[in-house]
């Protein structure tokens, strides 16, 4: 887009305002407009201050007037402390963070004059700086970063001056960046700035508290070796002077902490200093989410919906999972699954376990490569159901009625809450539901009521088909409607909220009804996207009835018949 061709009136206005400024002040000279090689509108000008001429160039942005022009020294010099490096643009009063379309190029030139005059006026006050730098801006050129937590900083500063402490260093490479932290110091483990269990390289190093007044050395072999020799660390000095080999050294001088590293590369040993990143403490989760770390969640079905729900729960603080699915991930699954291309050809439960570990570090995950309700041995089915019985919550993300029957049986038998959901064919919406003993009807009855609710609206529920889930015919010869990743993620988000709600406040739910149909397109009963239909369910009796005395006696009689040798008459009442 060439803005000055599309908006010539603004371009004329810019030139006129600069001309008027040159007529009004004496310090603006030699104004010359032109087009740069990239067809950008630019103007050369000079600012006179105390007889010295400062040549500058202002180039209008491609998206002007919605973005500020750039003002730079024409000779490529470092003109001001309020500048992005030598030859870089000046940090003026009008910048990207406070830009408005009413600001003109003439106003930018006036701002440049105030900057130059203010900095060169020795008797005047120091110019205030509005140049704030984010942490991301400050380190984007640093590819070796040392992560420093508050507890780790306190521990390092507690080292006695002149003393050396052995440390365990953890290093990982991700996104073309090396990040380093201390995993263990003087025998105290779990000091990392990231959760244990993340893929990393560990090695040994030393932390040294420098004597008072001793500065941190430069990142060179000679300066580091000299310091170590002066401190009496002969072995470490020889290590620093070696021609090859890695080395990690953390030096503490007053309030300054520095991490130095040495490594071999290109037939030369390199020494460098990492950029320190202070890691804040605390959590971004509500306080009541802390209980999630003590809960185990069973996720049956680790496909598009189940994988996303599991990842959301891991981010919310769940640290114990039982994952059930017999399926393999293929390339076609990538369009909707939480998993990525490296997991192609892997069982979904195994790949999801690796993904959850990547999110949260070392957590307790049991995987079962079994199709619950499929053609499996009775032993396998019974074993999986027993594993699910130990969970605090069971989630059915299969959209398969046969599998639901097994999940429901486990939930009812163990009085554990059950949450299930599915994405409707074609991605027109989805369903999320939750049942708890003593609050909602037992799972089978609840599902029948939901199906009845759908049929009461004149159309059966558009449930995902087993053969081609997420797809539905569009009609009139149009291509089939297929649910995309965003649509599946929306239903997964609602399902995850149901799950956390059940685990955190099992008897005081934030959701007034136990089931919802959520629309994402205008179809079926949905007249608009994001239209939500609450589904009331009748019945809140406990799922298990207390055994009466007659039934208990019958059970005892059956047990006596099956295991006669275990009784030997000892269970008979005496008269």
XYZ file of C-alpha atoms in Angstrom, residues 84-471:
388
model
C 17.932 3.022 19.360
C 21.663 2.562 18.888
C 24.088 4.226 16.474
C 22.257 5.302 13.346
C 18.946 4.192 14.872
C 15.772 6.215 15.055
C 15.329 8.814 17.780
C 12.989 8.050 20.674
C 10.846 11.169 20.513
C 7.765 12.317 22.395
C 5.508 10.790 19.733
C 6.049 7.057 19.450
C 4.226 3.850 18.595
C 2.971 3.501 22.182
C 1.217 6.909 22.215
C 0.695 7.571 18.507
C -2.434 9.292 17.242
C -3.328 9.972 13.610
C -3.594 13.717 14.322
C 0.166 13.961 14.957
C 1.990 15.489 11.982
C 5.499 15.287 10.644
C 6.019 18.914 11.682
C 5.274 17.919 15.271
C 7.864 15.134 14.980
C 10.461 17.650 13.777
C 9.655 19.964 16.692
C 10.081 17.023 19.076
C 13.472 16.240 17.524
C 14.511 19.878 18.051
C 13.506 19.779 21.728
C 15.509 16.558 22.189
C 18.669 17.981 20.602
C 18.423 21.354 22.344
C 17.645 19.769 25.691
C 20.561 17.351 25.616
C 23.059 19.924 24.365
C 22.061 22.617 26.835
C 24.543 21.975 29.638
C 22.793 24.303 32.065
C 19.322 22.840 31.551
C 17.717 20.002 33.436
C 18.257 16.414 32.303
C 15.615 15.350 29.843
C 13.205 12.777 31.271
C 13.187 9.483 29.436
C 9.957 7.860 28.298
C 11.941 5.076 26.705
C 10.799 1.973 28.621
C 11.997 -1.432 27.475
C 10.110 -4.653 28.026
C 11.915 -7.780 29.130
C 11.318 -9.296 25.712
C 12.863 -6.286 23.966
C 15.861 -6.314 26.261
C 16.834 -9.936 25.597
C 15.800 -10.548 22.001
C 19.433 -10.471 20.913
C 20.592 -12.777 23.726
C 20.394 -16.486 22.997
C 22.047 -17.646 26.241
C 19.816 -16.857 29.198
C 20.166 -17.681 32.884
C 16.852 -17.979 34.765
C 17.068 -16.722 38.338
C 14.251 -17.325 40.816
C 13.907 -15.371 44.066
C 14.708 -18.393 46.306
C 17.730 -19.200 44.174
C 18.937 -15.596 44.348
C 18.652 -15.627 48.137
C 20.562 -18.921 48.339
C 23.385 -17.660 46.114
C 23.736 -14.424 48.077
C 23.941 -16.452 51.308
C 27.251 -18.022 50.218
C 30.137 -16.777 52.342
C 32.463 -14.302 50.562
C 35.396 -16.084 48.972
C 33.663 -19.475 49.139
C 32.825 -21.864 46.286
C 29.774 -24.142 46.268
C 29.213 -26.983 43.809
C 26.007 -26.663 41.799
C 23.974 -28.792 39.430
C 23.233 -26.906 36.232
C 20.208 -27.681 34.045
C 20.282 -26.474 30.447
C 17.687 -26.781 27.678
C 17.618 -25.725 24.056
C 14.275 -24.601 22.677
C 13.268 -22.078 20.048
C 16.917 -21.478 19.067
C 17.636 -20.322 22.617
C 19.741 -21.865 25.389
C 18.217 -21.372 28.822
C 20.091 -22.310 31.978
C 19.036 -22.630 35.593
C 20.427 -24.164 38.769
C 18.792 -27.504 39.506
C 20.676 -28.195 42.722
C 22.976 -26.187 44.957
C 25.060 -27.607 47.769
C 22.807 -30.655 48.019
C 19.491 -28.750 47.961
C 17.530 -30.054 44.969
C 14.563 -28.764 42.960
C 15.865 -25.216 42.588
C 14.961 -25.118 38.887
C 13.164 -22.225 37.231
C 11.089 -24.780 35.294
C 9.341 -27.977 36.457
C 11.455 -31.124 36.804
C 10.905 -33.662 34.075
C 11.357 -31.246 31.171
C 13.842 -32.461 28.553
C 17.162 -30.929 29.616
C 20.892 -31.508 29.921
C 22.433 -31.556 33.384
C 26.049 -30.894 34.309
C 28.166 -29.768 37.236
C 29.421 -26.270 37.931
C 30.411 -23.901 40.718
C 28.952 -20.822 42.367
C 31.434 -18.415 43.956
C 30.654 -15.450 46.182
C 33.366 -12.882 45.412
C 35.061 -11.000 48.244
C 33.662 -7.530 48.957
C 34.832 -5.044 46.348
C 35.817 -7.672 43.778
C 34.124 -6.877 40.448
C 32.688 -9.445 38.077
C 35.251 -10.173 35.339
C 34.718 -9.832 31.610
C 33.737 -12.912 29.619
C 37.220 -13.853 28.474
C 39.378 -16.841 29.241
C 42.238 -14.773 30.687
C 40.121 -12.579 32.956
C 38.164 -15.540 34.369
C 41.331 -17.616 34.879
C 43.097 -14.675 36.569
C 40.203 -14.149 38.976
C 40.082 -17.844 39.886
C 43.827 -17.859 40.471
C 43.674 -14.759 42.677
C 40.940 -16.412 44.757
C 43.044 -19.539 45.230
C 40.917 -21.895 43.128
C 43.799 -23.533 41.255
C 41.836 -26.498 39.910
C 39.103 -24.286 38.463
C 41.769 -21.953 37.056
C 43.312 -24.852 35.156
C 39.840 -25.836 33.928
C 39.322 -22.317 32.615
C 42.705 -22.309 30.857
C 42.129 -25.699 29.193
C 41.935 -25.733 25.420
C 38.639 -27.625 25.377
C 35.728 -28.548 27.600
C 32.519 -27.113 28.992
C 32.460 -24.980 32.108
C 29.670 -23.296 34.084
C 30.460 -20.658 36.667
C 28.074 -18.464 38.655
C 29.712 -15.446 40.285
C 28.077 -13.251 42.915
C 29.468 -9.771 43.517
C 27.387 -7.670 45.886
C 23.940 -7.587 44.317
C 25.240 -8.612 40.891
C 24.913 -12.240 39.769
C 26.554 -13.465 36.568
C 26.615 -16.815 34.773
C 29.642 -17.607 32.601
C 29.903 -20.577 30.275
C 32.595 -22.120 28.124
C 32.086 -24.496 25.243
C 33.936 -25.851 22.231
C 33.064 -24.727 18.727
C 34.703 -24.102 15.347
C 38.139 -25.266 16.546
C 38.055 -22.662 19.309
C 36.932 -22.549 22.906
C 34.313 -19.853 23.490
C 33.558 -17.980 26.709
C 30.338 -16.073 27.170
C 28.082 -14.471 29.758
C 24.402 -15.323 29.865
C 21.692 -12.722 30.118
C 20.053 -12.894 33.552
C 16.267 -13.255 33.572
C 14.629 -12.752 36.969
C 11.711 -15.143 37.351
C 8.833 -13.908 39.461
C 7.080 -16.172 41.932
C 3.416 -16.781 42.511
C 0.789 -18.406 40.346
C -1.673 -17.190 37.765
C -4.365 -19.599 38.928
C -7.031 -18.956 41.578
C -6.069 -20.120 45.062
C -8.785 -22.770 45.158
C -7.224 -24.502 42.138
C -4.476 -25.831 44.414
C -6.684 -28.813 45.294
C -6.452 -30.024 41.681
C -2.927 -31.307 42.327
C -4.399 -33.939 44.657
C -7.028 -35.190 42.184
C -6.767 -37.980 39.612
C -8.701 -37.576 36.369
C -9.530 -40.409 33.993
C -9.759 -39.328 30.355
C -11.329 -41.936 28.085
C -10.712 -40.978 24.464
C -7.525 -39.012 23.703
C -8.486 -37.753 20.267
C -9.253 -34.175 19.275
C -11.543 -33.425 22.207
C -9.915 -35.517 24.920
C -6.363 -34.388 24.163
C -7.327 -30.729 24.450
C -9.259 -31.262 27.685
C -6.316 -33.130 29.241
C -3.907 -30.330 28.283
C -6.237 -27.691 29.745
C -6.532 -29.625 32.998
C -2.744 -30.016 33.227
C -2.375 -26.253 32.832
C -5.024 -25.793 35.527
C -3.022 -27.844 38.025
C -4.174 -31.472 37.675
C -1.131 -33.676 38.287
C -2.579 -37.216 38.100
C -4.114 -38.718 34.969
C -5.323 -42.071 33.704
C -5.461 -41.953 29.893
C -7.413 -44.581 27.949
C -7.360 -44.963 24.158
C -6.135 -47.611 21.735
C -5.836 -45.333 18.690
C -2.750 -44.167 16.775
C -2.123 -40.573 15.699
C -1.843 -40.009 11.944
C -1.167 -36.910 9.878
C -4.861 -36.339 9.206
C -5.464 -35.991 12.972
C -3.168 -32.984 13.300
C -5.830 -30.514 12.139
C -7.729 -30.861 15.425
C -5.530 -32.631 17.978
C -3.464 -31.151 20.798
C -0.606 -33.306 19.531
C 1.803 -32.279 16.788
C 3.587 -33.856 13.844
C 6.343 -35.530 15.938
C 3.632 -37.770 17.446
C 2.534 -39.261 14.104
C 2.579 -43.055 14.300
C 2.518 -43.096 18.113
C -0.308 -44.306 20.343
C -2.313 -41.236 21.310
C -2.085 -42.009 25.029
C 1.725 -42.223 24.878
C 2.041 -39.063 22.821
C -0.409 -37.242 25.090
C 1.581 -38.333 28.133
C 4.672 -36.744 26.577
C 2.688 -33.592 25.778
C 1.360 -33.258 29.326
C 4.904 -33.753 30.641
C 6.061 -30.997 28.315
C 3.398 -28.714 29.797
C 3.736 -29.522 33.496
C 6.934 -31.517 33.991
C 6.996 -34.784 35.900
C 3.406 -35.774 36.722
C 1.688 -39.071 37.512
C 0.249 -40.444 34.273
C -1.059 -43.974 33.716
C -1.658 -44.942 30.079
C -3.888 -47.771 28.886
C -3.786 -48.648 25.169
C -7.227 -50.211 25.326
C -10.470 -49.516 23.466
C -12.971 -49.428 26.313
C -16.083 -51.130 24.927
C -14.166 -52.404 21.914
C -13.046 -55.903 20.990
C -10.742 -56.349 23.957
C -10.289 -59.234 26.354
C -12.535 -59.281 29.397
C -9.433 -59.004 31.573
C -8.294 -55.815 29.816
C -11.734 -54.253 30.057
C -12.041 -55.148 33.732
C -8.551 -53.815 34.449
C -9.273 -50.460 32.779
C -12.562 -50.108 34.617
C -10.771 -50.820 37.898
C -8.208 -48.127 37.082
C -10.950 -45.608 36.305
C -12.646 -46.479 39.591
C -9.680 -44.956 41.474
C -10.112 -41.598 39.704
C -11.806 -38.622 41.332
C -13.452 -37.742 38.011
C -14.139 -39.678 34.812
C -14.296 -37.855 31.475
C -15.759 -39.576 28.418
C -14.542 -37.784 25.283
C -15.234 -40.593 22.815
C -18.758 -39.613 21.598
C -19.375 -43.357 21.469
C -22.502 -44.664 23.203
C -21.015 -48.126 23.816
C -17.958 -46.664 25.569
C -20.229 -44.338 27.536
C -22.001 -47.374 29.001
C -18.736 -48.630 30.524
C -17.766 -45.183 31.848
C -21.238 -44.770 33.305
C -21.034 -48.191 34.986
C -17.754 -47.261 36.664
C -19.068 -43.860 37.756
C -22.268 -45.320 39.171
C -20.518 -48.204 40.904
C -17.870 -46.000 42.549
C -20.108 -42.932 43.039
C -17.590 -40.839 41.075
C -18.748 -37.849 39.005
C -18.864 -38.295 35.227
C -18.383 -35.532 32.669
C -18.839 -36.096 28.964
C -19.024 -34.075 25.808
C -19.051 -34.310 22.067
C -18.757 -32.077 19.036
C -21.812 -32.241 16.800
C -21.307 -33.365 13.232
C -20.202 -30.550 10.954
C -18.985 -28.455 13.877
C -22.397 -26.807 14.297
C -21.948 -26.971 18.057
C -21.529 -29.437 20.838
C -22.786 -30.891 24.079
C -21.272 -30.889 27.564
C -22.826 -32.696 30.517
C -22.054 -33.547 34.127
C -23.624 -35.884 36.676
C -22.893 -36.338 40.393
C -24.461 -38.800 42.779
C -27.042 -37.072 44.930
C -27.258 -34.070 42.599
C -28.143 -35.396 39.131
C -29.690 -38.652 37.864
C -27.402 -41.620 37.308
C -25.453 -41.455 34.018
C -27.602 -43.735 31.848
C -30.812 -42.001 32.883
C -29.186 -38.604 32.341
C -28.084 -39.508 28.823
C -31.569 -40.808 27.992
C -33.065 -37.541 29.205
C -30.666 -35.536 27.053
C -31.527 -37.628 24.000
C -35.207 -37.129 24.789
C -34.676 -33.393 25.077
C -33.113 -33.356 21.609
C -35.935 -35.397 20.097
C -38.506 -33.123 21.764
C -37.208 -30.345 19.515
C -38.225 -32.354 16.489
C -34.774 -33.450 15.372
C -32.525 -36.171 16.835
C -29.299 -34.883 18.342
C -26.724 -34.366 15.547
C -24.200 -36.529 17.325
C -20.810 -37.172 15.789
C -20.825 -40.354 13.748
C -18.388 -43.126 14.643
C -17.208 -43.646 11.061
C -16.686 -39.954 10.193
C -16.762 -37.870 13.388
C -16.963 -34.081 13.062
C -18.280 -34.295 9.462
